[in-house]
XYZ file of C-alpha atoms in Angstrom:
594
model
C -37.964 -12.812 41.824
C -41.322 -10.978 41.757
C -41.808 -11.557 38.029
C -41.752 -15.325 38.566
C -44.316 -17.631 40.132
C -44.330 -19.085 43.625
C -41.308 -21.320 42.924
C -39.168 -18.555 41.463
C -37.040 -19.045 38.328
C -36.941 -22.631 37.068
C -34.131 -24.589 35.417
C -34.600 -27.627 33.203
C -32.196 -30.514 32.630
C -32.101 -33.016 29.778
C -30.506 -36.366 30.579
C -29.719 -38.922 27.872
C -28.134 -42.284 28.636
C -27.874 -45.606 26.842
C -31.215 -46.888 28.116
C -33.411 -43.865 28.802
C -33.958 -40.158 28.342
C -35.604 -37.749 30.777
C -36.305 -34.070 31.376
C -36.440 -32.617 34.885
C -37.580 -29.162 35.950
C -35.976 -27.738 39.104
C -36.801 -24.783 41.312
C -33.485 -22.931 41.288
C -33.875 -21.606 44.821
C -33.717 -25.016 46.525
C -33.114 -27.619 43.766
C -36.572 -29.132 44.274
C -37.683 -31.289 41.335
C -41.120 -29.956 40.429
C -41.811 -32.441 37.654
C -40.073 -34.780 35.251
C -40.781 -37.137 32.382
C -38.823 -40.206 31.271
C -38.772 -42.326 28.105
C -36.958 -45.628 27.560
C -34.543 -46.028 24.654
C -34.261 -49.179 22.565
C -30.814 -50.745 22.381
C -29.971 -52.552 19.143
C -27.525 -55.470 19.093
C -27.219 -57.088 15.668
C -24.001 -58.911 16.603
C -22.429 -59.982 19.912
C -20.710 -56.978 21.478
C -22.434 -54.480 19.176
C -24.614 -51.959 21.010
C -26.426 -49.260 19.045
C -29.202 -46.715 19.536
C -31.205 -44.994 16.811
C -30.221 -41.270 16.801
C -33.665 -40.249 15.570
C -35.248 -42.134 18.465
C -32.947 -40.281 20.857
C -33.995 -36.913 19.484
C -37.697 -37.843 19.419
C -37.426 -38.995 23.051
C -35.885 -35.664 24.069
C -38.759 -33.814 22.384
C -41.350 -36.080 24.037
C -39.802 -35.599 27.475
C -39.753 -31.812 27.141
C -43.332 -31.651 25.869
C -44.755 -33.906 28.569
C -42.795 -32.323 31.430
C -43.962 -28.855 30.410
C -47.544 -30.161 30.188
C -47.131 -31.332 33.770
C -46.157 -27.775 34.722
C -49.465 -26.507 33.357
C -51.320 -29.126 35.393
C -49.438 -27.878 38.475
C -50.466 -24.318 37.576
C -46.867 -23.255 37.038
C -46.014 -20.874 34.219
C -43.727 -22.414 31.572
C -42.196 -18.971 31.089
C -40.609 -19.362 34.531
C -38.078 -21.736 32.918
C -35.121 -19.413 32.381
C -32.603 -21.943 31.023
C -31.971 -25.619 30.406
C -28.886 -27.814 30.620
C -27.783 -31.141 29.182
C -26.047 -34.127 30.729
C -25.388 -37.325 28.862
C -23.643 -40.671 28.649
C -20.174 -39.928 27.297
C -18.320 -41.557 24.379
C -21.420 -42.718 22.476
C -20.718 -41.705 18.870
C -22.933 -40.326 16.092
C -22.122 -39.076 12.558
C -24.644 -37.291 10.365
C -25.142 -35.220 7.223
C -25.352 -31.547 8.166
C -27.276 -30.675 4.991
C -30.048 -33.242 5.369
C -29.811 -33.827 9.131
C -29.831 -37.565 8.474
C -27.748 -39.844 10.724
C -25.436 -42.001 8.611
C -25.493 -44.881 11.079
C -26.933 -45.730 14.465
C -25.265 -44.215 17.527
C -22.484 -46.567 18.642
C -22.677 -46.929 22.424
C -19.729 -46.369 24.727
C -19.517 -50.060 25.696
C -19.695 -51.375 22.127
C -16.738 -53.659 21.293
C -16.837 -53.799 17.485
C -13.558 -51.868 17.227
C -11.471 -54.632 18.822
C -9.794 -55.463 15.502
C -8.935 -51.806 14.836
C -7.574 -51.472 18.362
C -5.388 -54.565 18.021
C -4.080 -53.348 14.669
C -3.049 -50.015 16.196
C -1.479 -51.706 19.223
C 0.578 -53.936 16.942
C 2.003 -50.893 15.160
C 3.019 -49.185 18.399
C 4.413 -52.328 20.049
C 1.452 -52.758 22.392
C 1.948 -49.428 24.154
C -1.598 -48.839 25.350
C -0.615 -45.561 27.017
C 0.998 -44.221 23.842
C -1.301 -41.164 23.753
C -2.090 -40.931 27.455
C 0.265 -38.045 28.220
C -1.715 -35.848 25.813
C -5.348 -36.966 26.122
C -5.272 -38.713 29.525
C -6.709 -41.940 28.115
C -5.274 -45.331 27.170
C -6.040 -46.765 23.767
C -9.415 -48.447 24.164
C -12.539 -49.224 22.201
C -14.598 -47.383 24.834
C -13.663 -43.954 23.512
C -15.049 -42.150 20.492
C -12.001 -41.942 18.210
C -11.946 -45.649 17.360
C -15.695 -45.622 16.727
C -15.237 -42.794 14.215
C -12.438 -44.762 12.526
C -14.755 -47.777 12.247
C -17.528 -45.652 10.741
C -15.204 -44.132 8.155
C -13.833 -47.551 7.218
C -17.086 -49.519 7.167
C -19.947 -47.168 6.285
C -19.685 -46.143 2.639
C -22.064 -43.217 3.068
C -19.749 -41.735 5.684
C -16.891 -41.555 3.177
C -19.135 -39.936 0.557
C -20.505 -37.285 2.908
C -16.986 -36.571 4.180
C -15.822 -35.866 0.635
C -18.682 -33.408 0.162
C -17.726 -31.620 3.414
C -21.136 -32.354 4.929
C -20.025 -34.815 7.624
C -20.458 -33.945 11.295
C -19.366 -35.988 14.309
C -20.636 -35.671 17.829
C -21.337 -37.415 21.090
C -24.894 -37.461 22.464
C -24.668 -33.891 23.750
C -23.581 -32.548 20.362
C -26.402 -34.343 18.541
C -28.997 -32.978 20.986
C -27.561 -29.444 20.929
C -27.466 -29.387 17.127
C -31.108 -30.436 16.889
C -32.284 -28.220 19.765
C -30.798 -25.138 18.119
C -32.361 -25.754 14.716
C -30.588 -28.673 13.075
C -30.403 -28.057 9.327
C -31.822 -24.575 9.998
C -28.575 -23.331 11.536
C -28.054 -25.779 14.387
C -24.935 -25.171 16.497
C -22.210 -27.835 16.286
C -20.602 -27.731 19.755
C -19.610 -29.888 22.710
C -18.200 -29.279 26.176
C -14.804 -30.088 27.668
C -16.013 -33.103 29.672
C -17.459 -34.862 26.635
C -14.574 -33.835 24.386
C -12.099 -35.240 26.895
C -13.513 -38.741 26.267
C -12.871 -38.851 22.544
C -9.054 -39.411 22.683
C -8.789 -36.342 20.434
C -8.641 -33.452 22.934
C -5.468 -32.101 24.517
C -6.022 -32.032 28.286
C -3.905 -28.923 28.786
C -5.139 -26.742 25.923
C -8.716 -28.103 26.073
C -8.782 -28.034 22.277
C -8.643 -30.663 19.559
C -5.065 -31.843 19.183
C -3.858 -32.007 15.584
C -1.360 -34.779 16.338
C -4.057 -36.934 17.914
C -6.375 -36.338 14.965
C -3.561 -37.229 12.558
C -2.841 -40.411 14.508
C -6.412 -41.624 13.956
C -6.723 -39.956 10.520
C -9.797 -38.038 11.624
C -10.250 -34.628 9.940
C -10.728 -31.796 12.426
C -13.390 -30.217 10.198
C -15.954 -32.818 11.319
C -15.375 -32.103 15.028
C -17.591 -29.763 17.100
C -16.319 -26.604 18.754
C -15.302 -27.163 22.388
C -16.820 -24.915 25.057
C -16.858 -24.805 28.849
C -19.546 -26.593 30.850
C -21.282 -23.395 31.896
C -22.085 -20.785 29.236
C -24.800 -19.941 26.720
C -24.548 -22.521 23.935
C -27.509 -21.270 21.967
C -31.277 -21.050 22.196
C -34.035 -23.615 21.767
C -35.253 -23.268 18.187
C -38.793 -24.606 18.476
C -41.348 -26.177 20.777
C -42.687 -25.200 24.205
C -39.253 -23.924 25.275
C -38.633 -21.836 22.160
C -36.128 -19.075 22.859
C -34.944 -20.531 26.185
C -31.125 -20.468 26.477
C -29.154 -23.707 26.700
C -26.855 -22.769 29.561
C -24.873 -25.888 30.485
C -23.550 -29.161 29.162
C -21.636 -31.916 30.992
C -20.993 -35.626 30.701
C -22.977 -37.681 33.199
C -20.160 -38.569 35.604
C -18.625 -35.055 35.750
C -22.157 -33.721 36.274
C -22.590 -36.218 39.109
C -19.302 -35.013 40.643
C -20.721 -31.500 40.628
C -24.184 -32.579 41.752
C -22.750 -34.478 44.730
C -20.966 -31.243 45.702
C -17.495 -32.740 45.258
C -16.207 -29.302 44.309
C -13.046 -29.347 46.403
C -9.804 -31.157 45.697
C -9.678 -34.766 47.029
C -13.472 -35.180 47.203
C -14.827 -38.242 45.404
C -18.088 -39.745 44.233
C -19.011 -43.173 42.912
C -22.052 -43.984 40.774
C -23.555 -47.478 40.781
C -25.874 -48.344 37.916
C -25.215 -50.973 35.284
C -21.603 -49.882 35.605
C -19.550 -48.358 38.388
C -17.730 -45.035 37.949
C -15.541 -43.554 40.669
C -14.330 -39.980 40.148
C -11.924 -37.997 42.346
C -11.581 -34.221 42.049
C -7.859 -33.370 41.615
C -8.357 -29.615 41.318
C -6.191 -27.878 38.716
C -3.647 -30.700 38.748
C -3.452 -33.124 35.823
C -2.345 -36.431 37.347
C -1.091 -39.175 35.055
C -2.206 -42.446 36.604
C 0.209 -45.370 36.642
C -2.411 -47.733 38.028
C -5.045 -47.937 35.336
C -7.138 -44.873 36.165
C -8.198 -42.303 33.590
C -7.203 -38.650 33.654
C -10.150 -36.539 32.592
C -11.868 -33.172 32.965
C -14.116 -32.783 35.999
C -15.781 -29.476 35.114
C -15.104 -25.928 33.920
C -17.857 -23.555 35.007
C -17.380 -20.765 32.501
C -15.077 -19.763 29.624
C -12.718 -17.959 31.998
C -13.214 -20.229 35.008
C -10.603 -22.623 36.350
C -10.583 -26.139 34.964
C -11.071 -28.885 37.525
C -9.540 -32.213 36.538
C -10.278 -35.671 37.886
C -9.039 -39.225 38.131
C -11.664 -41.754 37.142
C -11.980 -45.495 37.528
C -14.520 -47.426 35.480
C -15.949 -50.889 36.127
C -18.067 -51.976 33.185
C -21.121 -54.118 33.981
C -20.354 -54.056 37.697
C -23.902 -54.854 38.764
C -24.954 -57.221 36.007
C -24.275 -60.334 38.073
C -26.942 -59.460 40.637
C -29.624 -59.275 37.968
C -28.425 -62.422 36.250
C -28.898 -64.340 39.485
C -32.384 -62.923 39.860
C -33.631 -63.162 36.270
C -31.755 -66.159 34.858
C -31.152 -68.309 37.938
C -34.331 -67.187 39.776
C -32.329 -66.426 42.935
C -34.653 -63.637 44.026
C -33.903 -63.628 47.752
C -35.730 -61.021 49.838
C -33.935 -60.314 53.082
C -33.483 -57.229 55.169
C -30.485 -57.347 57.422
C -26.758 -57.308 56.956
C -25.049 -60.713 57.041
C -22.729 -61.550 59.894
C -20.436 -64.137 58.423
C -17.141 -65.659 59.337
C -14.307 -66.750 57.108
C -14.580 -70.461 56.479
C -11.643 -72.800 56.758
C -12.010 -74.099 53.192
C -10.112 -72.019 50.668
C -10.772 -71.595 46.998
C -8.657 -73.935 44.956
C -9.165 -76.968 47.198
C -12.563 -77.722 45.688
C -14.397 -75.452 43.335
C -17.012 -75.361 40.652
C -16.701 -73.118 37.613
C -19.745 -71.914 35.740
C -20.050 -69.684 32.690
C -22.902 -67.231 32.396
C -24.143 -64.013 30.883
C -25.751 -61.311 32.979
C -27.699 -58.090 33.202
C -28.587 -55.653 35.974
C -31.142 -54.909 38.675
C -31.390 -54.469 42.428
C -32.626 -56.327 45.484
C -31.565 -56.829 49.092
C -30.128 -60.034 50.456
C -28.677 -61.326 53.669
C -26.993 -64.471 54.884
C -28.055 -67.075 57.380
C -25.614 -69.734 58.566
C -22.814 -68.714 56.230
C -20.721 -71.874 56.330
C -19.290 -71.548 52.856
C -17.584 -68.545 51.302
C -18.389 -67.995 47.672
C -16.523 -65.638 45.399
C -18.572 -64.352 42.517
C -17.243 -62.573 39.439
C -18.938 -61.021 36.427
C -16.215 -60.548 33.882
C -17.689 -59.344 30.601
C -14.832 -56.942 29.846
C -11.555 -56.417 31.606
C -12.967 -53.296 33.209
C -15.534 -55.511 34.932
C -13.021 -56.849 37.400
C -10.400 -54.137 37.459
C -10.279 -50.485 36.574
C -8.116 -51.102 33.513
C -9.728 -50.414 30.163
C -8.495 -52.688 27.431
C -7.454 -56.272 27.029
C -4.178 -56.549 28.936
C -3.629 -56.880 32.650
C -0.244 -56.717 34.368
C 0.596 -58.395 37.639
C 3.590 -57.555 39.744
C 6.524 -59.826 38.878
C 4.427 -61.664 36.282
C 4.091 -61.315 32.510
C 0.980 -59.574 31.205
C -2.021 -61.763 30.563
C -3.769 -61.449 27.237
C -7.541 -61.432 27.702
C -9.479 -61.970 24.484
C -12.532 -63.335 26.303
C -13.302 -63.922 29.942
C -15.071 -66.819 31.595
C -17.544 -66.077 34.342
C -16.975 -68.099 37.452
C -18.513 -68.939 40.785
C -15.878 -70.526 42.984
C -16.264 -72.360 46.265
C -19.656 -73.987 45.759
C -20.498 -77.174 47.644
C -23.583 -79.065 48.803
C -24.161 -76.615 51.676
C -24.085 -73.457 49.533
C -27.372 -71.544 49.599
C -28.952 -69.092 47.177
C -28.477 -66.337 49.743
C -24.738 -66.981 49.886
C -24.371 -66.776 46.114
C -26.395 -63.555 46.101
C -24.209 -62.118 48.837
C -21.114 -62.985 46.810
C -22.540 -61.080 43.822
C -22.850 -57.953 45.943
C -19.388 -58.527 47.380
C -17.959 -58.569 43.846
C -19.288 -55.030 43.294
C -17.691 -53.888 46.541
C -14.337 -55.522 45.824
C -14.207 -53.893 42.399
C -14.763 -50.556 44.128
C -11.890 -51.353 46.467
C -9.724 -52.005 43.402
C -10.387 -48.433 42.323
C -9.714 -47.029 45.787
C -6.418 -48.920 45.982
C -5.378 -47.467 42.624
C -6.203 -43.957 43.830
C -4.040 -44.487 46.898
C -1.117 -45.668 44.746
C -1.432 -42.765 42.305
C -1.667 -40.213 45.130
C 0.832 -41.419 47.769
C 1.291 -37.929 49.229
C -2.454 -37.276 49.479
C -4.514 -38.190 52.499
C -6.305 -41.467 51.860
C -10.039 -41.142 51.254
C -12.037 -41.516 54.454
C -15.490 -41.114 52.901
C -17.098 -41.739 49.544
C -20.291 -40.104 48.289
C -22.410 -42.491 46.234
C -25.335 -42.301 43.835
C -27.170 -44.356 41.253
C -29.746 -47.140 41.135
C -27.890 -49.613 43.335
C -27.435 -47.249 46.275
C -31.127 -47.585 47.111
C -30.037 -50.766 48.892
C -28.842 -49.910 52.402
C -27.622 -53.488 52.712
C -25.232 -53.038 49.810
C -23.898 -49.735 51.140
C -23.140 -51.241 54.548
C -21.392 -54.113 52.784
C -19.479 -51.566 50.702
C -18.367 -49.715 53.830
C -17.263 -52.971 55.473
C -15.338 -54.401 52.517
C -13.687 -51.112 51.515
C -13.025 -49.825 55.032
C -14.436 -46.392 54.245
C -17.463 -44.335 55.305
C -20.157 -44.299 52.630
C -22.463 -41.283 52.339
C -25.730 -41.446 50.398
C -27.311 -38.023 49.806
C -31.060 -38.088 49.303
C -30.713 -36.780 45.756
C -32.952 -38.057 42.968
C -30.413 -37.626 40.173
C -26.939 -36.231 40.993
C -25.968 -35.811 37.335
C -29.126 -33.821 36.545
C -28.584 -31.720 39.654
C -25.029 -31.011 38.479
C -26.248 -29.816 35.079
C -28.860 -27.654 36.819
C -26.180 -26.069 39.015
C -24.039 -25.316 35.971
C -27.028 -23.659 34.271
C -27.691 -21.623 37.394
C -24.093 -20.409 37.408
C -24.418 -19.321 33.774
C -27.627 -17.419 34.474
C -26.105 -15.878 37.628
C -28.848 -17.428 39.735
C -26.422 -19.583 41.697
C -22.860 -19.545 42.967
C -21.184 -22.903 43.492
C -19.481 -21.931 46.752
C -22.762 -20.948 48.402
C -24.691 -23.774 46.757
C -22.903 -26.393 48.841
C -24.703 -25.329 51.998
C -27.931 -24.509 50.157
C -28.289 -27.682 48.091
C -26.618 -30.325 50.235
C -29.528 -32.687 50.985
C -29.829 -34.887 54.080
C -27.688 -37.979 53.815
C -27.388 -41.474 55.208
C -23.954 -42.527 56.461
C -22.671 -46.102 56.603
C -19.577 -46.765 58.699
C -17.373 -49.873 58.472
C -17.809 -52.366 61.310
C -15.889 -55.339 59.893
C -12.389 -55.816 61.292
C -9.526 -55.059 58.895
C -8.156 -58.617 59.123
C -11.387 -60.159 57.883
C -11.804 -57.430 55.259
C -8.305 -57.927 53.839
C -8.586 -61.707 53.848
C -11.832 -61.589 51.876
C -10.261 -59.160 49.405
C -7.174 -61.335 48.881
C -9.341 -64.371 48.239
C -11.423 -62.460 45.712
C -8.247 -61.338 43.905
C -7.139 -64.960 43.807
C -10.458 -65.929 42.218
C -9.954 -63.220 39.593
C -6.565 -64.591 38.580
C -7.969 -68.107 38.426
C -10.660 -66.822 36.081
C -8.075 -65.029 33.942
C -5.919 -68.109 33.528
C -8.812 -70.495 32.991
C -8.591 -71.721 29.378
C -11.944 -73.441 28.984
C -10.767 -76.869 30.142
C -12.300 -77.648 33.522
C -9.529 -80.153 34.326
C -6.599 -77.892 33.521
C -5.897 -75.310 36.171
C -2.196 -74.675 36.491
C -0.450 -75.342 39.768
C 0.656 -71.729 40.126
C -2.997 -70.650 40.054
C -3.748 -72.496 43.257
C -4.084 -70.695 46.540
C -0.537 -69.628 47.483
C -1.214 -70.374 51.160
C -2.667 -73.802 50.478
C 0.716 -75.551 50.726
C 1.275 -74.135 54.205
C -2.189 -75.133 55.409
C -2.000 -78.593 53.863
C 1.362 -79.205 55.499
C 0.042 -78.456 58.992
C -1.554 -81.895 59.642
C 1.560 -83.718 58.441
C 3.815 -81.451 60.456
C 1.723 -81.941 63.591
C 1.758 -85.705 63.032
C 5.540 -85.719 62.527
C 6.329 -83.706 65.644
C 3.791 -85.663 67.709
C 5.356 -88.934 66.585
C 8.849 -87.707 67.466
C 7.622 -86.528 70.855
C 5.972 -89.887 71.564
C 9.106 -91.737 70.442
C 11.308 -89.653 72.725
C 8.857 -90.096 75.590
C 8.831 -93.880 75.047
C 12.628 -94.058 75.148
C 12.718 -91.885 78.242
C 10.300 -94.151 80.114
C 12.191 -97.249 78.928
C 15.396 -95.890 80.486
C 13.691 -95.088 83.762
């Protein structure tokens, strides 16, 4: 310790997502963030559903973040040489291919939520009789355009240069971590072509048990293994920074963003769970060394592996794409920017969805603000359904209901149900937040079904942009019936990568880090009664099915889509009238006799 400055040895973390890149520098002794620097990334969308990022911009942003963060260290009078290692955490599944001889990307990075591979996916599903889980027992994932394999297939089929470079044996594939690692370690000057188990597990090409590329999976997609990076653990020396202010510093960790968040939130024991709320919602449960095959739409994935010889921790994960986009759409497109501070106290209205409703289509994006409800006389159910994962945890374009045939979902209408002349902007805003909470409950219900012998979750640790809203977290606790804990952590995923680097450098031990690095937290306990909670949830599920079956014709909503309890409620007045009439008739006859 004496050879370092007043903060001791430092650890850096690179984070790269779909919208921004940043570099944080931590004091390893207490996980304090000493400085950081962030750069926005430009998303490119040349067609609907296509989402791309320039790989060169990504790399330039990483370099800029490192240079500016280290400059900040000098301003703080901290020696850059105190940085003993850096780690990487990144958005998973985003796919890049490049020429290893020239270092030139052959196409823009295709983002994880890009949908251009729908046609390829449907073609594959047709061949295997629509068995979406055809490969799930090996890779843990259903067939979906979210994962990297289909993106690579699209690149090889549609980008001529990719085919040419493949034939010359110069083609390399990688997710964001691989691209950054290759460039950090020299690029064309001997850059290392590697990835870690958490990123590899999201390609549909890695065997979950062996933690290596599976030849049968590669053959299925016709992807040559020679273009794939070497798979390593999350916590080991990957290589050394080739150039720049951190030249010679070891790269000591690499994890996908959600597994890193699982580690950063200290969910290091079996049955602990975390949920991240940004543009999307990701819930991840640590299942220890057990690989659990979900039968309820969850993904089986790698949580973390902290060393080449360390145990592998697996996880179940539920994903809700675009979970928070509706809130921003209301604010930016509909100008429903309602500033309120307290939690709504609402009651269930007597009017049910299906008796009178208004349907409205919309597009949306994402941001955050608080809202509350005054005089909540009308219940509104709000849904943002851009992909199937937006309203359930299933990834793909089929949804199965109990005792009902599967519904094909090629596109989804966005609906607001239950509007009337008394509906206020606050109520619609509240419903947008409720939709996020109900989608989280969907994931929790699936966990409970997949793990019937496990104790049901009693608390959920949360992170991300949206958790800055205490209002939303109280609403989440109420509608999910679970205690919500919000650690005062700036970036859980970056903290997780820092911890993994510290383990590699033998500066930290995970078991002792839990007490050392667990920050103060805010707890939100459910106060809503279970009857009200369950009724709201059932009504939201009903609204989802109405949206699914809506065919674009406002006048055609099938009878079976109506509220199943509506017949009973509608029959009450007639039944009361009938029995009252009979009673009056009998009373009249009785008095006539007397």
